[in-house]
Amino acid sequence: VTDFDPTEQEKGITIRAAAVTCKWRDVRINLIDTPGHVDFTAEVERSLRVLDGGIVVFSGVEGVEAQSETVWHQADHYHVPRLCFINKLDRIGADFFRTVDEIADRLKAKVCPVQIPIGKEKEFSGCVDLITQKTIRFDTETKGKSVILEPIASDMEDEAALWRERLIETLADVDDAIAEAFRAQATAARLALSTLPGPLNGVYPRGFTHGDGGLADQFRTQADAAVEKSIAALRKRLAK
């Protein structure tokens, strides 16, 4: 849709950044489609100046690629808050936790899984939300549009408890109040995670045909918080 230029259509790549708008419940979301090729990095950097937040998509098979690394550091420069979305976990060779480690090691990012996958490769069937402590499964007949919430299965309880504790520890390293909110109330914790200042990035697992499972709501909260911070900073500058 955004690659309307004849040259873009001929070569099958994005050359210029273009914006489109979509509705999510009662919210209008403005999406910016930017070039992925290294030769058009300037277009990406120009777009980063106006973003309220970003979802960085990584392949669970290929992991962190060179251009992803470039764009990540550009986003660091402009202080763009991010969520990480690890996709294609139902493909052969996919590994969620390997990709999380790559994000931390190669991008020097502080990351923490907010959800962990259930199963691996063709056995991938959903994920466990570490905040709500619920299992999220995706209806294959609707290609993930329908989401099924269930209690955590007994064979996942220990792993979920381990990663939940790691998430709390990661939060506590940044802010004690946020860690306490996490322990006390799921809603407060999710809000705290999304509004956290500094380089803390939540990580979400998905397969190729699975739905967002609440990711859009989380991104909306993050974007709203980013806008509030920008307004507060502007008011502070104007008051001087």
XYZ file of C-alpha atoms in Angstrom:
240
model
C 0.000 0.000 0.000
C 2.739 2.472 0.952
C 5.081 1.523 -1.895
C 3.153 3.583 -4.443
C 6.155 4.952 -6.317
C 6.675 3.207 -9.718
C 10.365 2.623 -8.926
C 9.465 1.007 -5.604
C 6.918 -1.228 -7.270
C 9.366 -2.165 -10.027
C 12.213 -3.068 -7.666
C 10.016 -4.465 -4.899
C 11.643 -2.362 -2.148
C 10.746 0.704 -0.070
C 12.747 3.811 -1.008
C 10.814 6.644 0.667
C 9.147 6.705 4.064
C 5.350 6.822 3.865
C 2.648 7.137 6.533
C -0.668 5.303 6.758
C -3.394 5.438 9.392
C -5.450 2.648 10.930
C -7.939 2.342 13.781
C -7.475 0.150 16.856
C -10.616 0.249 18.987
C -10.944 3.929 19.970
C -7.407 4.863 18.976
C -5.969 6.145 15.716
C -2.545 4.664 14.982
C -0.199 6.331 12.502
C 2.220 3.843 10.959
C 5.377 4.884 9.129
C 6.719 2.432 6.558
C 10.449 3.042 6.193
C 13.065 1.559 3.869
C 14.928 -1.510 5.083
C 17.930 -1.231 2.794
C 21.117 0.276 4.207
C 21.346 2.765 1.306
C 18.224 4.561 2.557
C 19.143 4.860 6.236
C 18.577 8.637 6.156
C 14.853 8.049 5.543
C 14.678 5.852 8.638
C 16.475 8.417 10.776
C 14.136 11.185 9.590
C 11.133 9.097 10.653
C 12.587 8.279 14.066
C 12.502 11.972 14.972
C 8.682 11.968 15.133
C 7.885 8.502 16.536
C 6.127 8.097 19.888
C 7.274 4.491 20.074
C 8.235 1.504 18.000
C 7.751 -2.251 17.747
C 10.998 -3.809 16.573
C 10.338 -7.089 14.764
C 13.001 -9.796 14.862
C 12.872 -13.183 13.183
C 13.135 -16.079 15.631
C 15.105 -17.916 12.941
C 17.630 -15.308 11.723
C 17.805 -13.369 14.999
C 19.381 -9.894 15.050
C 20.417 -8.860 11.538
C 22.823 -6.096 10.515
C 20.225 -3.501 9.474
C 18.188 -4.167 12.623
C 21.307 -3.305 14.596
C 21.740 -0.038 12.694
C 18.126 1.052 13.197
C 18.192 0.057 16.882
C 21.149 2.350 17.575
C 19.447 5.155 15.640
C 16.404 4.709 17.886
C 18.717 4.869 20.919
C 19.976 8.227 19.676
C 16.434 9.648 19.489
C 15.307 7.970 22.745
C 12.441 6.091 21.064
C 10.744 3.629 23.479
C 10.482 0.141 21.993
C 8.823 -3.238 22.368
C 10.485 -6.282 20.811
C 8.393 -8.696 18.766
C 10.046 -12.033 17.950
C 8.162 -13.567 15.050
C 8.221 -16.848 13.065
C 8.645 -19.017 16.157
C 6.709 -21.791 14.425
C 9.443 -22.096 11.769
C 12.235 -24.695 11.711
C 15.328 -23.374 13.491
C 13.453 -20.722 15.490
C 14.618 -20.083 19.055
C 13.015 -17.376 21.189
C 15.553 -17.335 24.018
C 18.542 -17.365 21.652
C 17.112 -14.274 19.943
C 16.529 -12.569 23.302
C 20.193 -13.196 24.187
C 21.270 -11.786 20.807
C 19.257 -8.607 21.400
C 20.932 -8.176 24.776
C 24.462 -9.013 23.557
C 24.603 -7.410 20.110
C 22.424 -4.371 20.776
C 23.594 -3.820 24.357
C 19.931 -3.521 25.297
C 18.242 -4.213 28.601
C 15.503 -6.640 27.610
C 13.042 -8.715 29.570
C 10.518 -11.232 28.191
C 6.998 -10.192 29.174
C 5.679 -13.400 27.632
C 7.425 -16.740 27.017
C 6.586 -19.246 24.268
C 4.861 -22.591 24.737
C 6.567 -25.178 22.581
C 9.170 -24.705 19.871
C 9.161 -24.690 16.059
C 6.161 -26.716 14.788
C 5.128 -27.391 18.403
C 4.760 -23.665 19.148
C 1.149 -23.210 20.273
C 0.956 -19.991 22.306
C 2.624 -18.165 25.152
C 2.455 -17.459 28.863
C 1.962 -13.843 29.983
C 4.255 -13.304 32.974
C 2.273 -10.340 34.294
C -1.284 -11.674 34.131
C -0.017 -15.257 34.655
C -2.338 -16.570 31.964
C -1.774 -18.802 28.963
C -2.518 -17.174 25.601
C -3.398 -19.578 22.804
C -4.307 -18.721 19.233
C -7.203 -20.239 17.325
C -5.670 -21.769 14.184
C -8.985 -21.697 12.294
C -9.115 -17.897 12.517
C -5.339 -17.580 11.973
C -4.828 -16.061 15.386
C -7.662 -13.512 15.294
C -9.377 -15.342 18.166
C -7.351 -15.529 21.373
C -8.020 -18.109 24.085
C -7.013 -17.309 27.686
C -6.389 -20.248 30.016
C -4.705 -20.952 33.356
C -1.018 -21.855 33.112
C -0.581 -25.589 32.467
C 1.154 -27.580 35.190
C 4.116 -28.437 32.920
C 4.775 -24.698 32.373
C 4.332 -23.471 35.946
C 7.991 -23.805 37.010
C 9.383 -22.161 33.874
C 6.822 -19.348 34.074
C 7.649 -18.753 37.747
C 11.376 -18.613 36.920
C 10.960 -16.066 34.131
C 8.468 -14.021 36.153
C 11.051 -13.717 38.922
C 13.690 -12.690 36.377
C 11.336 -10.029 35.060
C 10.817 -8.694 38.577
C 14.584 -8.648 39.144
C 15.121 -6.747 35.884
C 12.485 -4.198 36.901
C 13.972 -3.888 40.387
C 17.382 -3.104 38.872
C 15.822 -0.042 37.262
C 13.177 1.059 39.750
C 12.117 -0.446 43.098
C 8.658 1.134 42.922
C 7.948 -0.567 39.602
C 8.996 -3.946 40.979
C 6.605 -3.476 43.902
C 3.792 -2.504 41.527
C 4.507 -5.661 39.551
C 4.161 -7.818 42.659
C 1.021 -6.026 43.812
C -1.172 -5.633 40.748
C -0.982 -6.780 37.127
C -2.605 -3.654 35.654
C -0.324 -1.294 37.551
C 2.686 -3.373 36.579
C 1.891 -3.336 32.866
C 1.413 0.421 32.972
C 4.656 0.825 34.909
C 6.534 -1.341 32.427
C 5.261 0.681 29.466
C 6.007 4.083 31.013
C 9.422 3.172 32.376
C 12.125 5.737 31.566
C 15.387 4.355 30.286
C 16.422 1.464 28.046
C 14.093 -1.329 29.172
C 12.411 -3.251 26.361
C 9.655 -5.848 26.782
C 9.904 -8.921 24.512
C 6.925 -10.796 23.033
C 6.931 -14.168 21.172
C 4.742 -14.992 18.147
C 4.450 -17.418 15.272
C 3.823 -16.620 11.633
C 0.027 -17.169 11.813
C -0.616 -16.021 15.377
C -2.433 -12.892 16.548
C -1.133 -10.009 18.603
C -2.497 -11.394 21.892
C -2.685 -8.030 23.628
C 0.445 -6.526 22.079
C -1.541 -3.742 20.413
C -3.004 -2.726 23.780
C 0.469 -2.705 25.316
C 1.850 -0.592 22.488
C -1.062 1.831 22.837
C -0.238 2.290 26.534
C 3.411 2.855 25.706
C 2.630 5.387 22.988
C 0.206 7.287 25.256
C 2.902 7.457 27.934
C 5.462 8.706 25.421
C 3.117 11.485 24.300
C 2.504 12.535 27.915
C 6.267 12.679 28.523
C 6.789 14.793 25.396
C 4.051 17.229 26.443
C 5.480 17.476 29.960
C 8.977 18.143 28.594
C 7.637 20.831 26.229
C 5.726 22.551 29.023
C 8.852 22.507 31.167
C 10.892 24.171 28.420
C 8.204 26.792 27.763
C 7.989 27.610 31.470
C 11.639 28.660 31.582
